[in-house]
Amino acid sequence: MRQLVPELIERYALDHSSPESAAMAALQQEAKESLSSPGMLSGPVVGRLLELLVWSTRAKLVLEIGTYAGYSALAMAAGLPDDGRIITCERSDEYAEFARRHIATSPYAHMVDLRVGPALETIQTLPGPFDFVFIDADKVSYRAYYEAVLNKLSPQGLIAVDNTLWSGRVLDERDPSADTRALAEFNDMLAHDERVGCVMLTVRDGVTLIRRRSALRE
Ligand SMILES: C[S@@+](CC[C@H](N)C(=O)[O-])C[C@H]1O[C@@H](n2cnc3c(N)ncnc32)[C@H](O)[C@@H]1O
C-alpha cells in the first residue's frame, strides 16, 4: 500500500492519538513477522478511529467483514460496552487461528465471535440489526457487502468502509485492476445513492462513513 498521507504527518497523527496498548503493539509486530500481507492490518490511527466511532454510536452489535489478524476487531471491541458483541468474518483458517489466539488473551474474548468462511454466506445467516459495520475484506465484493448489510443496519447505525482511496489508484481511470475498478465504481455509486448519506475521510488509505437516510424525514 502506497502511503497517501505524508509520513511525517502520519507520525504526528499517531503521536497525538491515544497510544496503542502493549498487547495491540505486540499483535501488530507478530503479524508483521509471521503473516503474509501485514500491510492489510489497519493500524493504530484507524483502530482508534473505529473504537471512537463504536463508542460514540453506543453500538452494541458490530459486524466486521475481514478479520485478518484481529487488530480492528479488538480495536472496535474496546469501544463496546461489556455486554456488547462483535461478529467478525474471515475466510482464511490461518488468519482466523492467529486472530483467535490474540482475541483469547485480550479483555474482550467474551465479546468477539469469529466466523470462518466466505463473509457473504455468513452475513446471510445473521439477522442484525447491526449498530456498526466495518467493511474491509476483498475489494471486488464491497458492493455486495454493502447491499447485504444496508437493510440490516439499525436506525442510528453506521457503516465504515476501509481502503476507499486505494493508494490513490481510484483516480486513475486507466488502472485495469479488478480491485481498483471495483473500488472506483463503489465510490461513484455511493456518492449518488439516495438511500444513504456518506463522507469519505482521507485517513490512511481512505475510510468512508455511511448512514442510512430515513425515507420519512429526508
Ligand atoms: C484488509 S484484511 C482485514 C484487516 C483487518 N480488518 C484489520 O484492519 O486489521 C482483509 C481480510 O479479509 C479476508 N477476506 C477476503 N475475502 C474474504 C471473504 N470473501 N470472506 C471473508 N473474509 C475474506 C482476507 O483473508 C483478509 O484477512
PDB file of C-alpha atoms and ligand atoms in Angstrom:
ATOM      1  CA  MET A   1       0.000   0.000   0.000  1.00  0.00           C
ATOM      2  CA  ARG A   2       1.401   3.398  -1.017  1.00  0.00           C
ATOM      3  CA  GLN A   3       1.218   5.901   1.823  1.00  0.00           C
ATOM      4  CA  LEU A   4      -1.125   8.783   0.901  1.00  0.00           C
ATOM      5  CA  VAL A   5      -0.643  10.925   3.980  1.00  0.00           C
ATOM      6  CA  PRO A   6       2.984  12.198   4.185  1.00  0.00           C
ATOM      7  CA  GLU A   7       4.998  10.088   6.610  1.00  0.00           C
ATOM      8  CA  LEU A   8       5.738  12.989   8.974  1.00  0.00           C
ATOM      9  CA  ILE A   9       2.053  13.890   9.191  1.00  0.00           C
ATOM     10  CA  GLU A  10       1.100  10.240   9.697  1.00  0.00           C
ATOM     11  CA  ARG A  11       3.675  10.040  12.508  1.00  0.00           C
ATOM     12  CA  TYR A  12       2.389  13.285  14.063  1.00  0.00           C
ATOM     13  CA  ALA A  13      -1.208  11.983  13.973  1.00  0.00           C
ATOM     14  CA  LEU A  14      -0.069   8.736  15.577  1.00  0.00           C
ATOM     15  CA  ASP A  15       1.878  10.590  18.291  1.00  0.00           C
ATOM     16  CA  HIS A  16      -1.162  12.750  19.033  1.00  0.00           C
ATOM     17  CA  SER A  17      -3.645   9.901  19.324  1.00  0.00           C
ATOM     18  CA  SER A  18      -4.011   7.748  22.445  1.00  0.00           C
ATOM     19  CA  PRO A  19      -1.106   5.309  22.462  1.00  0.00           C
ATOM     20  CA  GLU A  20      -1.588   1.748  21.357  1.00  0.00           C
ATOM     21  CA  SER A  21      -1.764  -0.797  24.183  1.00  0.00           C
ATOM     22  CA  ALA A  22       1.212  -3.132  24.610  1.00  0.00           C
ATOM     23  CA  ALA A  23      -0.973  -6.065  23.536  1.00  0.00           C
ATOM     24  CA  MET A  24      -2.045  -4.360  20.298  1.00  0.00           C
ATOM     25  CA  ALA A  25       1.565  -3.371  19.523  1.00  0.00           C
ATOM     26  CA  ALA A  26       2.629  -6.994  20.105  1.00  0.00           C
ATOM     27  CA  LEU A  27      -0.173  -8.283  17.855  1.00  0.00           C
ATOM     28  CA  GLN A  28       0.948  -5.930  15.094  1.00  0.00           C
ATOM     29  CA  GLN A  29       4.596  -6.930  15.481  1.00  0.00           C
ATOM     30  CA  GLU A  30       3.780 -10.645  15.412  1.00  0.00           C
ATOM     31  CA  ALA A  31       1.569 -10.179  12.338  1.00  0.00           C
ATOM     32  CA  LYS A  32       4.495  -8.458  10.566  1.00  0.00           C
ATOM     33  CA  GLU A  33       6.822 -11.311  11.466  1.00  0.00           C
ATOM     34  CA  SER A  34       4.587 -14.288  10.800  1.00  0.00           C
ATOM     35  CA  LEU A  35       1.672 -13.463   8.466  1.00  0.00           C
ATOM     36  CA  SER A  36       1.651 -12.635   4.768  1.00  0.00           C
ATOM     37  CA  SER A  37       0.464  -9.174   3.690  1.00  0.00           C
ATOM     38  CA  PRO A  38       0.892  -7.361   7.042  1.00  0.00           C
ATOM     39  CA  GLY A  39       0.039  -4.115   5.212  1.00  0.00           C
ATOM     40  CA  MET A  40      -3.601  -5.278   5.377  1.00  0.00           C
ATOM     41  CA  LEU A  41      -3.691  -4.522   9.084  1.00  0.00           C
ATOM     42  CA  SER A  42      -5.444  -1.198   9.600  1.00  0.00           C
ATOM     43  CA  GLY A  43      -3.146   0.016  12.398  1.00  0.00           C
ATOM     44  CA  PRO A  44      -3.339   2.330  15.387  1.00  0.00           C
ATOM     45  CA  VAL A  45      -4.862   5.502  13.886  1.00  0.00           C
ATOM     46  CA  VAL A  46      -7.705   3.715  12.073  1.00  0.00           C
ATOM     47  CA  GLY A  47      -8.016   1.467  15.138  1.00  0.00           C
ATOM     48  CA  ARG A  48      -8.562   4.462  17.425  1.00  0.00           C
ATOM     49  CA  LEU A  49     -10.995   5.960  14.910  1.00  0.00           C
ATOM     50  CA  LEU A  50     -13.048   2.739  14.848  1.00  0.00           C
ATOM     51  CA  GLU A  51     -13.005   2.482  18.630  1.00  0.00           C
ATOM     52  CA  LEU A  52     -14.287   6.064  18.937  1.00  0.00           C
ATOM     53  CA  LEU A  53     -16.999   5.545  16.314  1.00  0.00           C
ATOM     54  CA  VAL A  54     -18.237   2.381  18.020  1.00  0.00           C
ATOM     55  CA  TRP A  55     -18.221   4.142  21.375  1.00  0.00           C
ATOM     56  CA  SER A  56     -19.895   7.335  20.157  1.00  0.00           C
ATOM     57  CA  THR A  57     -22.686   5.497  18.322  1.00  0.00           C
ATOM     58  CA  ARG A  58     -23.320   3.479  21.503  1.00  0.00           C
ATOM     59  CA  ALA A  59     -23.138   0.380  19.358  1.00  0.00           C
ATOM     60  CA  LYS A  60     -23.974  -2.952  20.955  1.00  0.00           C
ATOM     61  CA  LEU A  61     -23.730  -5.231  17.931  1.00  0.00           C
ATOM     62  CA  VAL A  62     -20.847  -4.783  15.483  1.00  0.00           C
ATOM     63  CA  LEU A  63     -20.209  -6.716  12.269  1.00  0.00           C
ATOM     64  CA  GLU A  64     -16.738  -6.824  10.761  1.00  0.00           C
ATOM     65  CA  ILE A  65     -16.127  -8.164   7.258  1.00  0.00           C
ATOM     66  CA  GLY A  66     -12.445  -9.134   7.064  1.00  0.00           C
ATOM     67  CA  THR A  67     -10.714 -10.046  10.336  1.00  0.00           C
ATOM     68  CA  TYR A  68      -7.128 -10.738   9.231  1.00  0.00           C
ATOM     69  CA  ALA A  69      -5.009 -10.647  12.445  1.00  0.00           C
ATOM     70  CA  GLY A  70      -7.864  -9.384  14.627  1.00  0.00           C
ATOM     71  CA  TYR A  71      -6.434  -5.882  15.094  1.00  0.00           C
ATOM     72  CA  SER A  72      -9.516  -3.889  14.064  1.00  0.00           C
ATOM     73  CA  ALA A  73     -11.864  -6.362  15.781  1.00  0.00           C
ATOM     74  CA  LEU A  74     -10.063  -5.788  19.081  1.00  0.00           C
ATOM     75  CA  ALA A  75      -9.921  -2.024  18.459  1.00  0.00           C
ATOM     76  CA  MET A  76     -13.704  -1.951  17.979  1.00  0.00           C
ATOM     77  CA  ALA A  77     -14.296  -4.249  20.951  1.00  0.00           C
ATOM     78  CA  ALA A  78     -12.575  -1.619  23.115  1.00  0.00           C
ATOM     79  CA  GLY A  79     -15.369   0.829  22.203  1.00  0.00           C
ATOM     80  CA  LEU A  80     -18.193  -1.560  23.101  1.00  0.00           C
ATOM     81  CA  PRO A  81     -19.934  -1.843  26.464  1.00  0.00           C
ATOM     82  CA  ASP A  82     -19.218  -5.057  28.364  1.00  0.00           C
ATOM     83  CA  ASP A  83     -22.438  -6.672  27.098  1.00  0.00           C
ATOM     84  CA  GLY A  84     -21.657  -5.659  23.504  1.00  0.00           C
ATOM     85  CA  ARG A  85     -20.735  -8.127  20.789  1.00  0.00           C
ATOM     86  CA  ILE A  86     -18.715  -8.146  17.614  1.00  0.00           C
ATOM     87  CA  ILE A  87     -19.127 -10.751  14.893  1.00  0.00           C
ATOM     88  CA  THR A  88     -16.065 -10.810  12.645  1.00  0.00           C
ATOM     89  CA  CYS A  89     -15.874 -12.746   9.357  1.00  0.00           C
ATOM     90  CA  GLU A  90     -12.707 -14.278   7.909  1.00  0.00           C
ATOM     91  CA  ARG A  91     -12.288 -16.829   5.142  1.00  0.00           C
ATOM     92  CA  SER A  92      -8.681 -17.842   5.883  1.00  0.00           C
ATOM     93  CA  ASP A  93      -8.129 -20.535   8.521  1.00  0.00           C
ATOM     94  CA  GLU A  94      -4.576 -19.315   9.060  1.00  0.00           C
ATOM     95  CA  TYR A  95      -5.571 -15.706   9.764  1.00  0.00           C
ATOM     96  CA  ALA A  96      -8.521 -16.837  11.884  1.00  0.00           C
ATOM     97  CA  GLU A  97      -6.258 -19.010  14.025  1.00  0.00           C
ATOM     98  CA  PHE A  98      -3.833 -16.107  14.555  1.00  0.00           C
ATOM     99  CA  ALA A  99      -6.691 -13.726  15.437  1.00  0.00           C
ATOM    100  CA  ARG A 100      -8.293 -16.261  17.794  1.00  0.00           C
ATOM    101  CA  ARG A 101      -5.084 -16.552  19.815  1.00  0.00           C
ATOM    102  CA  HIS A 102      -4.885 -12.812  20.337  1.00  0.00           C
ATOM    103  CA  ILE A 103      -8.598 -12.428  20.999  1.00  0.00           C
ATOM    104  CA  ALA A 104      -8.443 -15.193  23.634  1.00  0.00           C
ATOM    105  CA  THR A 105      -5.790 -13.365  25.663  1.00  0.00           C
ATOM    106  CA  SER A 106      -7.499  -9.958  25.349  1.00  0.00           C
ATOM    107  CA  PRO A 107     -10.009  -8.485  27.807  1.00  0.00           C
ATOM    108  CA  TYR A 108     -12.637  -8.822  25.047  1.00  0.00           C
ATOM    109  CA  ALA A 109     -12.638 -12.584  24.446  1.00  0.00           C
ATOM    110  CA  HIS A 110     -16.258 -12.921  25.638  1.00  0.00           C
ATOM    111  CA  MET A 111     -17.399 -10.248  23.157  1.00  0.00           C
ATOM    112  CA  VAL A 112     -15.802 -11.427  19.913  1.00  0.00           C
ATOM    113  CA  ASP A 113     -17.430 -14.105  17.746  1.00  0.00           C
ATOM    114  CA  LEU A 114     -15.142 -15.051  14.841  1.00  0.00           C
ATOM    115  CA  ARG A 115     -16.858 -16.833  11.936  1.00  0.00           C
ATOM    116  CA  VAL A 116     -14.702 -18.614   9.370  1.00  0.00           C
ATOM    117  CA  GLY A 117     -15.996 -18.822   5.806  1.00  0.00           C
ATOM    118  CA  PRO A 118     -16.990 -16.594   2.895  1.00  0.00           C
ATOM    119  CA  ALA A 119     -18.381 -13.447   4.501  1.00  0.00           C
ATOM    120  CA  LEU A 120     -21.398 -13.141   2.207  1.00  0.00           C
ATOM    121  CA  GLU A 121     -22.575 -16.589   3.290  1.00  0.00           C
ATOM    122  CA  THR A 122     -22.052 -15.719   6.953  1.00  0.00           C
ATOM    123  CA  ILE A 123     -23.941 -12.424   6.617  1.00  0.00           C
ATOM    124  CA  GLN A 124     -26.932 -14.281   5.134  1.00  0.00           C
ATOM    125  CA  THR A 125     -27.259 -16.196   8.413  1.00  0.00           C
ATOM    126  CA  LEU A 126     -27.179 -13.030  10.568  1.00  0.00           C
ATOM    127  CA  PRO A 127     -30.393 -11.123  11.226  1.00  0.00           C
ATOM    128  CA  GLY A 128     -28.805  -7.948  12.656  1.00  0.00           C
ATOM    129  CA  PRO A 129     -29.685  -5.237  13.329  1.00  0.00           C
ATOM    130  CA  PHE A 130     -26.091  -4.052  13.332  1.00  0.00           C
ATOM    131  CA  ASP A 131     -25.191  -0.798  15.023  1.00  0.00           C
ATOM    132  CA  PHE A 132     -21.817  -0.611  13.321  1.00  0.00           C
ATOM    133  CA  VAL A 133     -20.387  -2.448  10.303  1.00  0.00           C
ATOM    134  CA  PHE A 134     -16.761  -2.357   9.181  1.00  0.00           C
ATOM    135  CA  ILE A 135     -16.251  -3.486   5.571  1.00  0.00           C
ATOM    136  CA  ASP A 136     -12.613  -4.469   4.995  1.00  0.00           C
ATOM    137  CA  ALA A 137     -12.426  -7.726   3.006  1.00  0.00           C
ATOM    138  CA  ASP A 138     -11.944  -8.419  -0.737  1.00  0.00           C
ATOM    139  CA  LYS A 139     -12.462  -5.199  -2.662  1.00  0.00           C
ATOM    140  CA  VAL A 140     -14.366  -6.717  -5.596  1.00  0.00           C
ATOM    141  CA  SER A 141     -17.154  -7.694  -3.188  1.00  0.00           C
ATOM    142  CA  TYR A 142     -17.545  -4.294  -1.474  1.00  0.00           C
ATOM    143  CA  ARG A 143     -20.779  -3.517  -3.339  1.00  0.00           C
ATOM    144  CA  ALA A 144     -22.215  -6.920  -2.428  1.00  0.00           C
ATOM    145  CA  TYR A 145     -21.251  -6.476   1.246  1.00  0.00           C
ATOM    146  CA  TYR A 146     -22.815  -3.021   1.284  1.00  0.00           C
ATOM    147  CA  GLU A 147     -26.081  -4.276  -0.199  1.00  0.00           C
ATOM    148  CA  ALA A 148     -26.100  -7.275   2.162  1.00  0.00           C
ATOM    149  CA  VAL A 149     -25.798  -5.130   5.293  1.00  0.00           C
ATOM    150  CA  LEU A 150     -27.659  -1.929   4.397  1.00  0.00           C
ATOM    151  CA  ASN A 151     -31.089  -3.251   5.304  1.00  0.00           C
ATOM    152  CA  LYS A 152     -29.683  -4.884   8.435  1.00  0.00           C
ATOM    153  CA  LEU A 153     -28.424  -1.595   9.839  1.00  0.00           C
ATOM    154  CA  SER A 154     -30.101  -0.229  12.960  1.00  0.00           C
ATOM    155  CA  PRO A 155     -31.732   3.224  12.595  1.00  0.00           C
ATOM    156  CA  GLN A 156     -28.706   5.045  14.068  1.00  0.00           C
ATOM    157  CA  GLY A 157     -26.263   2.523  12.581  1.00  0.00           C
ATOM    158  CA  LEU A 158     -23.073   3.383  10.712  1.00  0.00           C
ATOM    159  CA  ILE A 159     -21.057   1.555   8.077  1.00  0.00           C
ATOM    160  CA  ALA A 160     -17.314   2.255   7.806  1.00  0.00           C
ATOM    161  CA  VAL A 161     -15.540   1.128   4.634  1.00  0.00           C
ATOM    162  CA  ASP A 162     -11.752   0.848   4.536  1.00  0.00           C
ATOM    163  CA  ASN A 163      -9.308   1.485   1.682  1.00  0.00           C
ATOM    164  CA  THR A 164     -11.699   3.594  -0.378  1.00  0.00           C
ATOM    165  CA  LEU A 165      -8.775   5.678  -1.717  1.00  0.00           C
ATOM    166  CA  TRP A 166      -6.790   2.534  -2.574  1.00  0.00           C
ATOM    167  CA  SER A 167      -3.409   4.298  -2.515  1.00  0.00           C
ATOM    168  CA  GLY A 168      -4.872   6.933  -4.844  1.00  0.00           C
ATOM    169  CA  ARG A 169      -5.360   4.379  -7.621  1.00  0.00           C
ATOM    170  CA  VAL A 170      -9.100   5.119  -7.746  1.00  0.00           C
ATOM    171  CA  LEU A 171      -8.196   8.365  -9.530  1.00  0.00           C
ATOM    172  CA  ASP A 172      -6.576   6.509 -12.426  1.00  0.00           C
ATOM    173  CA  GLU A 173      -9.305   5.666 -14.929  1.00  0.00           C
ATOM    174  CA  ARG A 174      -6.852   3.537 -16.899  1.00  0.00           C
ATOM    175  CA  ASP A 175      -5.886   1.323 -13.956  1.00  0.00           C
ATOM    176  CA  PRO A 176      -7.231  -2.019 -15.149  1.00  0.00           C
ATOM    177  CA  SER A 177      -7.019  -3.958 -11.888  1.00  0.00           C
ATOM    178  CA  ALA A 178     -10.287  -5.526 -10.758  1.00  0.00           C
ATOM    179  CA  ASP A 179      -9.825  -4.170  -7.236  1.00  0.00           C
ATOM    180  CA  THR A 180      -9.265  -0.601  -8.438  1.00  0.00           C
ATOM    181  CA  ARG A 181     -12.240  -0.699 -10.807  1.00  0.00           C
ATOM    182  CA  ALA A 182     -14.493  -2.201  -8.119  1.00  0.00           C
ATOM    183  CA  LEU A 183     -13.498   0.454  -5.583  1.00  0.00           C
ATOM    184  CA  ALA A 184     -13.868   3.338  -8.057  1.00  0.00           C
ATOM    185  CA  GLU A 185     -17.322   2.090  -9.089  1.00  0.00           C
ATOM    186  CA  PHE A 186     -18.316   1.554  -5.459  1.00  0.00           C
ATOM    187  CA  ASN A 187     -17.242   5.112  -4.534  1.00  0.00           C
ATOM    188  CA  ASP A 188     -19.119   6.616  -7.520  1.00  0.00           C
ATOM    189  CA  MET A 189     -22.258   4.639  -6.741  1.00  0.00           C
ATOM    190  CA  LEU A 190     -22.172   5.552  -3.059  1.00  0.00           C
ATOM    191  CA  ALA A 191     -21.865   9.307  -3.605  1.00  0.00           C
ATOM    192  CA  HIS A 192     -25.158   9.229  -5.539  1.00  0.00           C
ATOM    193  CA  ASP A 193     -27.034   6.619  -3.533  1.00  0.00           C
ATOM    194  CA  GLU A 194     -30.103   8.404  -2.203  1.00  0.00           C
ATOM    195  CA  ARG A 195     -30.662   5.709   0.408  1.00  0.00           C
ATOM    196  CA  VAL A 196     -27.656   6.938   2.374  1.00  0.00           C
ATOM    197  CA  GLY A 197     -25.532   9.887   3.438  1.00  0.00           C
ATOM    198  CA  CYS A 198     -21.767   9.406   3.377  1.00  0.00           C
ATOM    199  CA  VAL A 199     -18.418  11.096   3.812  1.00  0.00           C
ATOM    200  CA  MET A 200     -15.027   9.931   2.615  1.00  0.00           C
ATOM    201  CA  LEU A 201     -12.265  10.614   5.129  1.00  0.00           C
ATOM    202  CA  THR A 202      -8.692  10.877   3.898  1.00  0.00           C
ATOM    203  CA  VAL A 203      -7.410   8.939   6.900  1.00  0.00           C
ATOM    204  CA  ARG A 204      -4.638   6.491   5.960  1.00  0.00           C
ATOM    205  CA  ASP A 205      -5.915   4.701   2.807  1.00  0.00           C
ATOM    206  CA  GLY A 206      -9.395   6.307   2.884  1.00  0.00           C
ATOM    207  CA  VAL A 207     -12.251   5.433   5.231  1.00  0.00           C
ATOM    208  CA  THR A 208     -15.823   6.146   4.109  1.00  0.00           C
ATOM    209  CA  LEU A 209     -18.581   6.534   6.705  1.00  0.00           C
ATOM    210  CA  ILE A 210     -22.169   5.810   5.722  1.00  0.00           C
ATOM    211  CA  ARG A 211     -25.534   6.175   7.391  1.00  0.00           C
ATOM    212  CA  ARG A 212     -28.954   5.255   6.108  1.00  0.00           C
ATOM    213  CA  ARG A 213     -31.371   8.086   5.409  1.00  0.00           C
ATOM    214  CA  SER A 214     -34.810   7.897   6.898  1.00  0.00           C
ATOM    215  CA  ALA A 215     -37.268   7.810   3.984  1.00  0.00           C
ATOM    216  CA  LEU A 216     -39.774   9.768   6.057  1.00  0.00           C
ATOM    217  CA  ARG A 217     -37.609  12.702   7.113  1.00  0.00           C
ATOM    218  CA  GLU A 218     -35.209  13.431   4.267  1.00  0.00           C
TER     219      GLU A 218
HETATM  220  C1  LIG B   1      -7.614  -5.974   4.811  1.00  0.00           C
HETATM  221  S1  LIG B   1      -7.702  -7.506   5.623  1.00  0.00           S
HETATM  222  C2  LIG B   1      -8.610  -7.113   7.088  1.00  0.00           C
HETATM  223  C3  LIG B   1      -7.822  -6.274   8.043  1.00  0.00           C
HETATM  224  C4  LIG B   1      -8.469  -6.073   9.388  1.00  0.00           C
HETATM  225  N1  LIG B   1      -9.844  -5.616   9.247  1.00  0.00           N
HETATM  226  C5  LIG B   1      -7.682  -5.037  10.145  1.00  0.00           C
HETATM  227  O1  LIG B   1      -7.957  -3.861   9.950  1.00  0.00           O
HETATM  228  O2  LIG B   1      -6.799  -5.378  10.912  1.00  0.00           O
HETATM  229  C6  LIG B   1      -8.900  -8.369   4.671  1.00  0.00           C
HETATM  230  C7  LIG B   1      -9.223  -9.750   5.185  1.00  0.00           C
HETATM  231  O3  LIG B   1     -10.411 -10.185   4.526  1.00  0.00           O
HETATM  232  C8  LIG B   1     -10.310 -11.567   4.310  1.00  0.00           C
HETATM  233  N2  LIG B   1     -11.237 -11.934   3.225  1.00  0.00           N
HETATM  234  C9  LIG B   1     -11.067 -11.735   1.896  1.00  0.00           C
HETATM  235  N3  LIG B   1     -12.130 -12.196   1.219  1.00  0.00           N
HETATM  236  C10 LIG B   1     -12.991 -12.682   2.138  1.00  0.00           C
HETATM  237  C11 LIG B   1     -14.270 -13.287   2.058  1.00  0.00           C
HETATM  238  N4  LIG B   1     -14.886 -13.481   0.878  1.00  0.00           N
HETATM  239  N5  LIG B   1     -14.873 -13.664   3.197  1.00  0.00           N
HETATM  240  C12 LIG B   1     -14.260 -13.462   4.399  1.00  0.00           C
HETATM  241  N6  LIG B   1     -13.054 -12.901   4.533  1.00  0.00           N
HETATM  242  C13 LIG B   1     -12.427 -12.507   3.423  1.00  0.00           C
HETATM  243  C14 LIG B   1      -8.835 -11.788   3.977  1.00  0.00           C
HETATM  244  O4  LIG B   1      -8.454 -13.138   4.174  1.00  0.00           O
HETATM  245  C15 LIG B   1      -8.167 -10.805   4.919  1.00  0.00           C
HETATM  246  O5  LIG B   1      -7.793 -11.426   6.110  1.00  0.00           O
END
